[in-house]
């Protein structure tokens, strides 16, 4: 599949639109259309259900060192500015960028992406490769978006849009422990928007400036943290394959030591072979990081210096902490053993938009199928796993007469109380099937001549194209069973 084919289907069928398109768009910002919003919501709901609400805390999951609990949070996007000073984002969350001084180019590039970037000058080459390219020296560019809180608008009122949802979880650690009965080991999950002023947003939604994250901060005893790290790497990888990503296109890649984020003592990325990448290349879907006690200690004691081992609070010229912590006690006391310690954190951090893009890429399929007249035609079909498909079932009367629309509408009304459904009576039935194939609808229910005599309808399976007859009274249950 060429990326252009997917981008065009996404626009044509209402999965994704460029933000503010009628004004020429805004680079790095995307809107989800009617089908896209359902797809992304289903992915987020599957994640929340599988990780939080359906998690069985009474039984140790496969590969887990013990049982564990899971709970959730929904924190604000704008937080106290000190959060970002102590987390390290204020000082360290930057990319190196270079600008081109040449009139007619004036491009801006990430210096670590020069080889894979394109200079706007023709013929197409990487920045720096044209004779007239004139690039500046690399300089640091902080990725956090600034904003002003309150009416005064002074520098003291500067705040930031969060670049990750994780910090909201760390600063609420004590609130969650004190207000719920969770005991270590436990995880706190959050889904929400994050913002990064990416220097070169690109590859459709892959690198956006506004995106959604699905993050878990998993708190455990330092002695078991390595085992939990391994557990989460495997558990998260399986989540993607269970929902339909092919294991041939996924890899789990350990970070080299020089790639690790400032807080991490070990990170592995789950990466997917996105079609916009060269053969053999993979793009990050999710990072699973061993963050140690960096975050809780930084929010207690003041920003830690990531270059120290063991970690020490970074000092200013006056010998005091460069960025003061909250001073609140964020340690944990095990009431069974009496031991008090700062939990270590394993963080599976996924991007909802990257997951959505991967599921879109994986689903896009073309095959040859006969049309209404028996002639072979190319069919585009989005083979989403039924759990994440935007519409679970479409209902059609074969023709708009003989009482068929009435029966079909009744089925549709009953169905949409339970799953997302779509009713369509316009045009040839073959064309209606094709439209649902492009939307990725796994099942189409057709009311035909036989329905009126034996109260059965056909259910057509999107992938096998098999059609089974099912009693009208059993249709809703049957669709629910198949969707799972
Ligand atoms: N709290 C850790 C953290 O934020 P990250 O690797 O920077 O780690 C986690 O981000 C995930 O968020 C990535 O694996 C990716 O799926 C998603 N993500 C990060 N930057 C993104 C961007 N500019 N556009 C879309 N998704 C992004």
Short mmCIF file of C-alpha atoms and ligand atoms in Angstrom, two decimals:
data_model
loop_
_atom_site.label_atom_id
_atom_site.label_comp_id
_atom_site.label_asym_id
_atom_site.label_seq_id
_atom_site.Cartn_x
_atom_site.Cartn_y
_atom_site.Cartn_z
CA UNK A 1 0.00 0.00 0.00
CA UNK A 2 1.26 3.48 -0.86
CA UNK A 3 0.75 6.08 1.86
CA UNK A 4 -1.03 8.36 -0.66
CA UNK A 5 -3.78 5.76 -1.10
CA UNK A 6 -4.44 5.66 2.64
CA UNK A 7 -4.31 9.45 3.02
CA UNK A 8 -6.82 9.85 0.21
CA UNK A 9 -9.17 7.19 1.65
CA UNK A 10 -8.96 8.83 5.08
CA UNK A 11 -10.11 12.15 3.63
CA UNK A 12 -12.69 10.70 1.20
CA UNK A 13 -14.35 8.50 3.84
CA UNK A 14 -14.03 10.88 6.80
CA UNK A 15 -11.34 9.30 8.95
CA UNK A 16 -8.95 12.26 9.05
CA UNK A 17 -8.90 15.85 7.84
CA UNK A 18 -6.22 18.47 7.98
CA UNK A 19 -7.00 20.89 10.81
CA UNK A 20 -8.41 24.27 9.64
CA UNK A 21 -8.26 22.97 6.07
CA UNK A 22 -10.41 25.72 4.57
CA UNK A 23 -7.73 28.21 5.67
CA UNK A 24 -4.92 26.16 4.18
CA UNK A 25 -4.37 23.91 7.21
CA UNK A 26 -1.94 24.16 10.09
CA UNK A 27 1.14 21.97 9.95
CA UNK A 28 1.17 19.23 12.59
CA UNK A 29 -2.53 19.41 13.53
CA UNK A 30 -5.20 16.92 12.43
CA UNK A 31 -8.96 16.48 12.91
CA UNK A 32 -10.72 13.14 13.13
CA UNK A 33 -13.81 12.89 10.93
CA UNK A 34 -17.01 10.92 11.61
CA UNK A 35 -15.40 7.50 11.06
CA UNK A 36 -12.03 8.49 12.54
CA UNK A 37 -13.51 9.68 15.81
CA UNK A 38 -15.23 6.31 16.33
CA UNK A 39 -12.08 4.39 15.41
CA UNK A 40 -9.89 6.35 17.80
CA UNK A 41 -12.48 6.20 20.60
CA UNK A 42 -12.69 2.41 20.18
CA UNK A 43 -8.89 2.12 20.40
CA UNK A 44 -8.79 4.26 23.55
CA UNK A 45 -11.73 2.33 25.07
CA UNK A 46 -10.07 -1.01 24.30
CA UNK A 47 -6.88 0.24 26.00
CA UNK A 48 -8.74 1.56 29.06
CA UNK A 49 -10.80 -1.59 29.40
CA UNK A 50 -7.89 -4.00 28.87
CA UNK A 51 -5.49 -2.07 31.12
CA UNK A 52 -7.82 -0.69 33.82
CA UNK A 53 -11.47 -1.64 34.19
CA UNK A 54 -11.30 -5.27 33.02
CA UNK A 55 -7.98 -5.94 34.76
CA UNK A 56 -8.28 -8.81 37.25
CA UNK A 57 -6.37 -7.69 40.34
CA UNK A 58 -7.14 -10.95 42.14
CA UNK A 59 -5.06 -13.13 39.81
CA UNK A 60 -1.44 -12.67 38.72
CA UNK A 61 -1.46 -11.99 34.96
CA UNK A 62 0.67 -14.23 32.71
CA UNK A 63 4.33 -13.37 33.21
CA UNK A 64 3.67 -10.95 36.11
CA UNK A 65 5.74 -11.31 39.31
CA UNK A 66 2.55 -10.97 41.43
CA UNK A 67 -0.98 -9.65 41.36
CA UNK A 68 -1.35 -5.89 40.84
CA UNK A 69 -4.00 -3.23 40.92
CA UNK A 70 -4.88 -0.65 38.27
CA UNK A 71 -6.68 2.65 38.59
CA UNK A 72 -7.11 5.84 36.55
CA UNK A 73 -6.83 9.64 36.53
CA UNK A 74 -7.78 12.55 34.33
CA UNK A 75 -5.48 15.52 34.99
CA UNK A 76 -5.32 19.04 33.58
CA UNK A 77 -3.31 19.97 30.50
CA UNK A 78 -1.92 23.11 32.15
CA UNK A 79 -0.18 22.45 35.45
CA UNK A 80 1.93 24.41 37.91
CA UNK A 81 5.09 25.53 36.00
CA UNK A 82 7.28 24.04 38.75
CA UNK A 83 6.11 20.58 37.60
CA UNK A 84 8.07 20.98 34.35
CA UNK A 85 11.11 22.39 36.11
CA UNK A 86 11.31 19.39 38.46
CA UNK A 87 10.43 16.84 35.77
CA UNK A 88 13.37 18.05 33.67
CA UNK A 89 11.27 19.17 30.71
CA UNK A 90 12.04 22.87 31.24
CA UNK A 91 15.79 22.29 30.90
CA UNK A 92 16.06 19.13 28.89
CA UNK A 93 13.06 18.60 26.62
CA UNK A 94 14.58 19.98 23.47
CA UNK A 95 15.65 18.94 20.00
CA UNK A 96 18.56 20.40 18.06
CA UNK A 97 17.43 22.37 15.01
CA UNK A 98 19.13 23.97 12.04
CA UNK A 99 17.78 26.67 9.71
CA UNK A 100 18.66 27.24 6.07
CA UNK A 101 19.58 30.89 5.35
CA UNK A 102 18.97 30.62 1.58
CA UNK A 103 16.16 32.81 0.14
CA UNK A 104 13.51 30.49 -1.36
CA UNK A 105 14.35 27.75 1.11
CA UNK A 106 14.39 29.13 4.69
CA UNK A 107 13.71 25.54 5.78
CA UNK A 108 13.90 24.48 9.41
CA UNK A 109 15.03 20.95 10.19
CA UNK A 110 15.83 18.68 13.13
CA UNK A 111 19.57 18.25 12.97
CA UNK A 112 19.30 14.54 13.84
CA UNK A 113 16.84 14.02 10.97
CA UNK A 114 18.79 15.75 8.19
CA UNK A 115 19.47 12.59 6.20
CA UNK A 116 15.80 11.62 6.09
CA UNK A 117 14.53 15.21 5.54
CA UNK A 118 13.85 16.91 2.22
CA UNK A 119 15.19 20.30 1.23
CA UNK A 120 12.38 22.35 -0.39
CA UNK A 121 14.74 23.20 -3.31
CA UNK A 122 14.51 21.07 -6.46
CA UNK A 123 15.71 18.46 -7.39
CA UNK A 124 14.76 16.62 -4.24
CA UNK A 125 17.76 16.22 -1.90
CA UNK A 126 18.48 16.21 1.82
CA UNK A 127 19.16 19.61 3.46
CA UNK A 128 22.81 20.58 3.03
CA UNK A 129 23.24 18.56 -0.18
CA UNK A 130 22.54 21.40 -2.67
CA UNK A 131 25.53 23.57 -3.51
CA UNK A 132 23.70 26.66 -2.34
CA UNK A 133 22.42 25.22 0.96
CA UNK A 134 23.58 27.39 3.86
CA UNK A 135 22.67 25.78 7.18
CA UNK A 136 23.09 27.41 10.58
CA UNK A 137 24.88 25.63 13.42
CA UNK A 138 22.51 23.34 15.40
CA UNK A 139 20.83 25.04 18.35
CA UNK A 140 18.51 23.86 21.09
CA UNK A 141 14.78 24.29 20.73
CA UNK A 142 12.48 23.49 23.67
CA UNK A 143 9.42 21.58 22.48
CA UNK A 144 6.99 22.80 25.13
CA UNK A 145 4.26 25.20 24.01
CA UNK A 146 4.05 28.28 26.20
CA UNK A 147 0.87 29.99 27.25
CA UNK A 148 -0.18 32.71 29.69
CA UNK A 149 -2.46 32.07 32.67
CA UNK A 150 -4.51 35.07 33.86
CA UNK A 151 -5.04 38.58 32.61
CA UNK A 152 -1.70 40.21 33.47
CA UNK A 153 0.28 38.44 30.77
CA UNK A 154 3.67 38.87 32.39
CA UNK A 155 6.59 36.42 32.14
CA UNK A 156 5.70 35.29 35.69
CA UNK A 157 2.33 34.08 34.37
CA UNK A 158 3.92 31.78 31.79
CA UNK A 159 2.65 28.21 31.86
CA UNK A 160 3.10 25.27 29.53
CA UNK A 161 0.84 22.86 27.70
CA UNK A 162 1.84 19.43 28.98
CA UNK A 163 4.23 17.54 26.69
CA UNK A 164 3.27 14.23 28.36
CA UNK A 165 0.40 13.11 30.56
CA UNK A 166 2.78 11.28 32.93
CA UNK A 167 3.56 14.21 35.23
CA UNK A 168 -0.09 14.60 36.23
CA UNK A 169 0.10 11.06 37.54
CA UNK A 170 3.32 11.59 39.53
CA UNK A 171 2.10 14.73 41.24
CA UNK A 172 -1.13 12.92 42.22
CA UNK A 173 0.62 9.79 43.51
CA UNK A 174 -0.01 10.69 47.16
CA UNK A 175 -3.62 11.72 46.48
CA UNK A 176 -4.34 8.35 44.86
CA UNK A 177 -2.64 6.33 47.62
CA UNK A 178 -4.42 8.32 50.33
CA UNK A 179 -7.87 8.33 48.72
CA UNK A 180 -8.12 4.79 47.35
CA UNK A 181 -7.06 1.53 48.89
CA UNK A 182 -4.46 0.66 46.26
CA UNK A 183 -1.27 -0.98 47.46
CA UNK A 184 2.06 -1.19 45.65
CA UNK A 185 2.41 -2.73 43.08
CA UNK A 186 -0.23 -0.75 41.23
CA UNK A 187 -0.60 1.31 38.09
CA UNK A 188 -2.30 4.63 37.38
CA UNK A 189 -3.52 5.08 33.81
CA UNK A 190 -4.39 8.24 31.97
CA UNK A 191 -5.51 9.09 28.44
CA UNK A 192 -5.23 12.67 27.32
CA UNK A 193 -3.88 15.32 25.00
CA UNK A 194 -0.23 16.27 24.94
CA UNK A 195 1.44 19.02 22.99
CA UNK A 196 4.91 19.31 21.49
CA UNK A 197 6.10 22.07 19.23
CA UNK A 198 7.77 19.56 16.88
CA UNK A 199 10.28 21.18 14.55
CA UNK A 200 9.27 19.03 11.59
CA UNK A 201 5.84 17.44 12.01
CA UNK A 202 5.39 14.87 9.27
CA UNK A 203 4.25 11.49 7.99
CA UNK A 204 0.54 12.18 8.29
CA UNK A 205 -0.40 12.05 12.00
CA UNK A 206 2.78 10.19 13.03
CA UNK A 207 4.58 13.30 14.27
CA UNK A 208 1.94 15.87 15.24
CA UNK A 209 2.08 18.92 17.47
CA UNK A 210 -1.13 18.02 19.30
CA UNK A 211 -1.72 14.34 20.00
CA UNK A 212 -3.17 11.98 22.56
CA UNK A 213 -1.24 9.67 24.84
CA UNK A 214 -2.34 6.55 26.71
CA UNK A 215 0.09 6.28 29.61
CA UNK A 216 0.49 4.04 32.65
CA UNK A 217 2.79 4.85 35.54
CA UNK A 218 3.28 1.56 37.33
CA UNK A 219 4.61 1.83 40.89
CA UNK A 220 6.50 -1.13 42.31
CA UNK A 221 9.13 -2.10 44.87
CA UNK A 222 12.68 -1.38 43.58
CA UNK A 223 13.62 -5.07 44.03
CA UNK A 224 10.93 -6.27 41.61
CA UNK A 225 11.13 -3.40 39.14
CA UNK A 226 13.22 -5.23 36.54
CA UNK A 227 10.71 -8.10 36.44
CA UNK A 228 7.81 -5.67 36.08
CA UNK A 229 9.66 -3.90 33.27
CA UNK A 230 9.93 -7.20 31.39
CA UNK A 231 6.29 -8.03 32.11
CA UNK A 232 5.04 -4.71 30.70
CA UNK A 233 7.17 -4.98 27.55
CA UNK A 234 5.55 -8.32 26.69
CA UNK A 235 2.05 -7.39 27.83
CA UNK A 236 1.97 -4.24 25.74
CA UNK A 237 3.35 -5.95 22.65
CA UNK A 238 0.60 -8.57 22.89
CA UNK A 239 -2.08 -5.87 23.11
CA UNK A 240 -1.29 -4.69 19.59
CA UNK A 241 -1.25 -8.17 18.06
CA UNK A 242 -4.49 -9.10 19.85
CA UNK A 243 -6.14 -6.14 18.15
CA UNK A 244 -4.90 -7.08 14.72
CA UNK A 245 -1.41 -5.68 14.10
CA UNK A 246 0.67 -8.28 12.35
CA UNK A 247 3.61 -9.51 14.41
CA UNK A 248 5.68 -9.48 11.18
CA UNK A 249 5.42 -5.70 11.14
CA UNK A 250 6.14 -5.14 14.86
CA UNK A 251 9.43 -5.17 16.75
CA UNK A 252 10.47 -4.58 20.34
CA UNK A 253 13.71 -2.60 20.26
CA UNK A 254 15.89 -1.84 23.27
CA UNK A 255 17.26 1.69 23.40
CA UNK A 256 21.00 2.17 23.18
CA UNK A 257 22.35 3.86 26.35
CA UNK A 258 22.91 7.18 24.48
CA UNK A 259 19.27 7.18 23.31
CA UNK A 260 17.74 6.98 26.79
CA UNK A 261 15.61 9.89 28.01
CA UNK A 262 16.97 11.87 30.93
CA UNK A 263 14.89 9.91 33.45
CA UNK A 264 15.25 6.39 32.09
CA UNK A 265 17.49 3.53 33.21
CA UNK A 266 16.12 1.25 30.48
CA UNK A 267 13.63 1.70 27.64
CA UNK A 268 12.28 -0.52 24.92
CA UNK A 269 10.17 0.74 22.04
CA UNK A 270 7.38 -1.13 20.33
CA UNK A 271 7.86 -0.17 16.70
CA UNK A 272 5.76 -0.72 13.60
CA UNK A 273 6.81 -0.96 9.95
CA UNK A 274 4.80 2.08 8.80
CA UNK A 275 4.48 2.18 4.99
CA UNK A 276 6.02 5.68 4.78
CA UNK A 277 9.32 4.26 6.06
CA UNK A 278 11.98 2.58 3.97
CA UNK A 279 12.11 -1.22 3.90
CA UNK A 280 13.55 -2.51 7.18
CA UNK A 281 12.79 0.71 9.09
CA UNK A 282 10.28 0.97 11.96
CA UNK A 283 8.53 3.87 13.70
CA UNK A 284 7.81 4.12 17.44
CA UNK A 285 4.32 3.22 18.58
CA UNK A 286 4.98 3.04 22.30
CA UNK A 287 7.88 3.30 24.73
CA UNK A 288 8.17 1.17 27.85
CA UNK A 289 10.57 2.92 30.21
CA UNK A 290 12.09 2.00 33.54
CA UNK A 291 12.03 5.45 35.16
CA UNK A 292 13.38 4.32 38.52
CA UNK A 293 12.52 6.80 41.30
CA UNK A 294 13.54 9.84 39.25
CA UNK A 295 10.11 11.46 39.08
CA UNK A 296 8.80 10.91 42.61
CA UNK A 297 12.13 12.02 44.09
CA UNK A 298 12.34 15.08 41.82
CA UNK A 299 8.86 16.18 42.89
CA UNK A 300 9.82 15.64 46.55
CA UNK A 301 13.40 16.90 46.74
CA UNK A 302 13.89 19.10 43.68
CA UNK A 303 15.01 18.35 40.14
CA UNK A 304 17.54 15.54 40.10
CA UNK A 305 20.62 15.74 37.96
CA UNK A 306 20.23 12.85 35.49
CA UNK A 307 24.01 12.72 35.00
CA UNK A 308 24.65 11.72 38.61
CA UNK A 309 24.75 8.14 39.89
CA UNK A 310 23.25 7.68 42.42
CA UNK A 311 20.90 10.52 41.46
CA UNK A 312 21.48 13.79 43.32
CA UNK A 313 19.51 17.02 43.43
CA UNK A 314 20.86 19.51 40.88
CA UNK A 315 22.24 22.57 42.68
CA UNK A 316 22.32 26.21 41.58
CA UNK A 317 25.30 28.58 42.04
CA UNK A 318 24.04 29.31 45.59
CA UNK A 319 24.29 25.62 46.51
CA UNK A 320 20.51 25.33 46.83
CA UNK A 321 18.36 23.05 44.61
CA UNK A 322 18.21 24.55 41.11
CA UNK A 323 14.47 23.82 41.05
CA UNK A 324 12.76 23.29 44.39
CA UNK A 325 10.60 20.19 44.79
CA UNK A 326 7.21 20.19 46.53
CA UNK A 327 8.71 19.10 49.85
CA UNK A 328 5.78 16.67 50.20
CA UNK A 329 6.50 13.12 51.26
CA UNK A 330 5.95 10.91 48.21
CA UNK A 331 7.39 7.77 49.75
CA UNK A 332 5.23 4.72 50.34
CA UNK A 333 4.82 2.71 53.53
CA UNK A 334 3.98 -0.96 53.17
CA UNK A 335 1.53 -1.54 56.00
CA UNK A 336 2.21 -5.30 56.01
CA UNK A 337 6.00 -5.14 56.35
CA UNK A 338 6.32 -1.62 57.77
CA UNK A 339 8.95 -0.84 55.10
CA UNK A 340 9.04 2.74 53.79
CA UNK A 341 10.53 3.38 50.35
CA UNK A 342 10.22 5.43 47.17
CA UNK A 343 8.58 3.18 44.58
CA UNK A 344 10.22 2.62 41.23
CA UNK A 345 8.19 3.32 38.12
CA UNK A 346 7.69 1.36 34.91
CA UNK A 347 5.98 3.44 32.25
CA UNK A 348 4.25 1.97 29.21
CA UNK A 349 3.56 5.14 27.18
CA UNK A 350 1.56 4.78 23.99
CA UNK A 351 0.32 7.30 21.44
CA UNK A 352 -3.39 7.04 20.63
CA UNK A 353 -2.86 8.72 17.27
CA UNK A 354 0.11 6.55 16.33
CA UNK A 355 -1.85 3.44 17.31
CA UNK A 356 -4.78 4.68 15.19
CA UNK A 357 -2.43 5.29 12.26
CA UNK A 358 -0.90 1.82 12.61
CA UNK A 359 -4.36 0.19 12.70
CA UNK A 360 -5.37 2.21 9.62
CA UNK A 361 -2.21 1.12 7.76
CA UNK A 362 -2.66 -2.51 8.76
CA UNK A 363 -6.35 -2.54 7.81
CA UNK A 364 -5.94 -1.12 4.30
CA UNK A 365 -6.38 -4.01 1.84
CA UNK A 366 -7.22 -4.30 -1.83
CA UNK A 367 -8.62 -7.45 -3.40
CA UNK A 368 -10.53 -8.45 -6.56
CA UNK A 369 -14.23 -9.16 -6.18
CA UNK A 370 -17.08 -9.50 -8.69
CA UNK A 371 -19.41 -6.49 -8.93
CA UNK A 372 -23.24 -6.65 -9.32
CA UNK A 373 -22.75 -7.78 -12.96
CA UNK A 374 -20.20 -10.45 -12.07
CA UNK A 375 -17.24 -8.45 -13.43
CA UNK A 376 -14.07 -8.52 -11.31
CA UNK A 377 -13.29 -5.19 -9.71
CA UNK A 378 -10.73 -3.93 -7.23
CA UNK A 379 -12.30 -3.67 -3.80
CA UNK A 380 -10.76 -1.48 -1.08
CA UNK A 381 -11.51 -2.92 2.32
CA UNK A 382 -10.43 -1.75 5.77
CA UNK A 383 -9.96 -4.97 7.71
CA UNK A 384 -10.23 -3.56 11.23
CA UNK A 385 -10.56 -5.94 14.16
CA UNK A 386 -14.34 -5.87 14.94
CA UNK A 387 -13.59 -4.42 18.41
CA UNK A 388 -12.14 -1.24 16.94
CA UNK A 389 -14.19 -0.97 13.71
CA UNK A 390 -15.97 2.44 13.67
CA UNK A 391 -19.29 0.86 12.62
CA UNK A 392 -19.99 -2.70 13.75
CA UNK A 393 -22.92 -3.46 11.46
CA UNK A 394 -24.83 -1.87 8.60
CA UNK A 395 -28.45 -2.68 7.84
CA UNK A 396 -29.89 -2.62 4.31
CA UNK A 397 -33.28 -3.36 2.80
CA UNK A 398 -32.50 -5.09 -0.53
CA UNK A 399 -35.04 -2.80 -2.24
CA UNK A 400 -36.99 0.23 -1.05
CA UNK A 401 -40.39 -1.49 -1.22
CA UNK A 402 -42.42 -4.57 -0.22
CA UNK A 403 -42.13 -3.73 3.49
CA UNK A 404 -38.34 -4.33 3.50
CA UNK A 405 -37.34 -0.83 4.74
CA UNK A 406 -39.72 -1.16 7.69
CA UNK A 407 -38.18 -4.46 8.85
CA UNK A 408 -34.64 -3.16 8.24
CA UNK A 409 -35.34 0.03 10.23
CA UNK A 410 -36.68 -1.98 13.13
CA UNK A 411 -33.52 -4.13 13.21
CA UNK A 412 -31.39 -0.98 12.91
CA UNK A 413 -33.13 0.71 15.87
CA UNK A 414 -32.68 -2.37 18.06
CA UNK A 415 -29.06 -2.78 16.97
CA UNK A 416 -27.94 0.79 17.58
CA UNK A 417 -28.94 0.58 21.23
CA UNK A 418 -26.10 -1.94 21.63
CA UNK A 419 -23.44 -1.24 18.97
CA UNK A 420 -22.62 1.48 16.44
CA UNK A 421 -24.78 0.75 13.41
CA UNK A 422 -25.56 2.36 10.06
CA UNK A 423 -28.72 2.26 7.95
CA UNK A 424 -28.54 2.60 4.17
CA UNK A 425 -31.25 2.13 1.56
CA UNK A 426 -29.74 4.20 -1.27
CA UNK A 427 -28.36 2.71 -4.50
CA UNK A 428 -27.52 -0.82 -5.62
CA UNK A 429 -26.83 -3.19 -2.74
CA UNK A 430 -23.37 -4.04 -4.17
CA UNK A 431 -22.41 -0.37 -3.96
CA UNK A 432 -23.68 -0.21 -0.39
CA UNK A 433 -21.51 -3.21 0.52
CA UNK A 434 -18.47 -1.52 -1.07
CA UNK A 435 -19.02 1.65 0.95
CA UNK A 436 -19.13 -0.36 4.17
CA UNK A 437 -16.01 -2.30 3.13
CA UNK A 438 -14.16 1.01 2.82
CA UNK A 439 -15.46 2.09 6.23
CA UNK A 440 -14.25 -1.23 7.67
CA UNK A 441 -17.73 -2.40 8.81
CA UNK A 442 -17.32 -6.10 9.65
CA UNK A 443 -20.98 -7.11 9.17
CA UNK A 444 -23.77 -6.11 6.78
CA UNK A 445 -27.32 -7.25 7.45
CA UNK A 446 -29.66 -7.42 4.46
CA UNK A 447 -33.43 -7.71 4.55
CA UNK A 448 -34.60 -9.42 1.35
CA UNK A 449 -37.57 -11.24 -0.16
CA UNK A 450 -37.08 -14.29 2.07
CA UNK A 451 -37.20 -12.17 5.22
CA UNK A 452 -40.88 -11.50 4.71
CA UNK A 453 -41.71 -15.20 4.45
CA UNK A 454 -39.33 -16.83 6.98
CA UNK A 455 -38.22 -13.91 9.27
CA UNK A 456 -34.54 -14.40 8.48
CA UNK A 457 -31.93 -11.94 7.17
CA UNK A 458 -28.45 -12.40 5.74
CA UNK A 459 -25.33 -11.40 7.65
CA UNK A 460 -22.41 -10.78 5.28
CA UNK A 461 -18.89 -11.08 6.65
CA UNK A 462 -16.62 -8.29 5.33
CA UNK A 463 -13.48 -10.45 5.05
CA UNK A 464 -14.72 -13.88 3.94
CA UNK A 465 -17.76 -12.45 2.09
CA UNK A 466 -19.73 -15.42 3.45
CA UNK A 467 -23.44 -14.80 3.96
CA UNK A 468 -25.41 -16.68 6.64
CA UNK A 469 -29.12 -16.49 7.31
CA UNK A 470 -30.09 -15.61 10.86
CA UNK A 471 -33.50 -15.14 12.47
CA UNK A 472 -34.52 -11.49 12.72
CA UNK A 473 -35.06 -11.94 16.47
CA UNK A 474 -31.49 -13.23 16.93
CA UNK A 475 -29.65 -10.62 14.85
CA UNK A 476 -28.66 -8.21 17.62
CA UNK A 477 -27.34 -11.00 19.84
CA UNK A 478 -25.48 -12.58 16.92
CA UNK A 479 -23.76 -9.29 16.01
CA UNK A 480 -22.80 -8.68 19.65
CA UNK A 481 -21.39 -12.21 19.86
CA UNK A 482 -19.33 -11.75 16.71
CA UNK A 483 -18.02 -8.31 17.71
CA UNK A 484 -16.91 -9.73 21.07
N1 LIG B 1 5.89 9.93 29.20
C1 LIG B 1 6.84 9.38 28.30
C2 LIG B 1 6.72 9.93 26.96
O1 LIG B 1 6.01 10.86 26.71
P1 LIG B 1 7.55 9.57 24.51
O2 LIG B 1 8.31 8.42 23.89
O3 LIG B 1 8.09 10.93 24.30
O4 LIG B 1 7.45 9.22 26.05
C3 LIG B 1 5.25 8.39 24.20
O5 LIG B 1 6.06 9.53 24.00
C4 LIG B 1 4.41 8.09 22.97
O6 LIG B 1 3.66 9.26 22.61
C5 LIG B 1 5.22 7.74 21.72
O7 LIG B 1 5.59 6.38 21.69
C6 LIG B 1 4.25 8.10 20.62
O8 LIG B 1 3.33 7.04 20.41
C7 LIG B 1 3.50 9.29 21.21
N2 LIG B 1 4.07 10.53 20.67
C8 LIG B 1 5.15 11.20 21.10
N3 LIG B 1 5.36 12.30 20.35
C9 LIG B 1 4.39 12.33 19.41
C10 LIG B 1 4.07 13.21 18.33
N4 LIG B 1 4.77 14.31 18.10
N5 LIG B 1 3.00 12.92 17.56
C11 LIG B 1 2.25 11.82 17.80
N6 LIG B 1 2.51 10.95 18.80
C12 LIG B 1 3.57 11.18 19.60
#
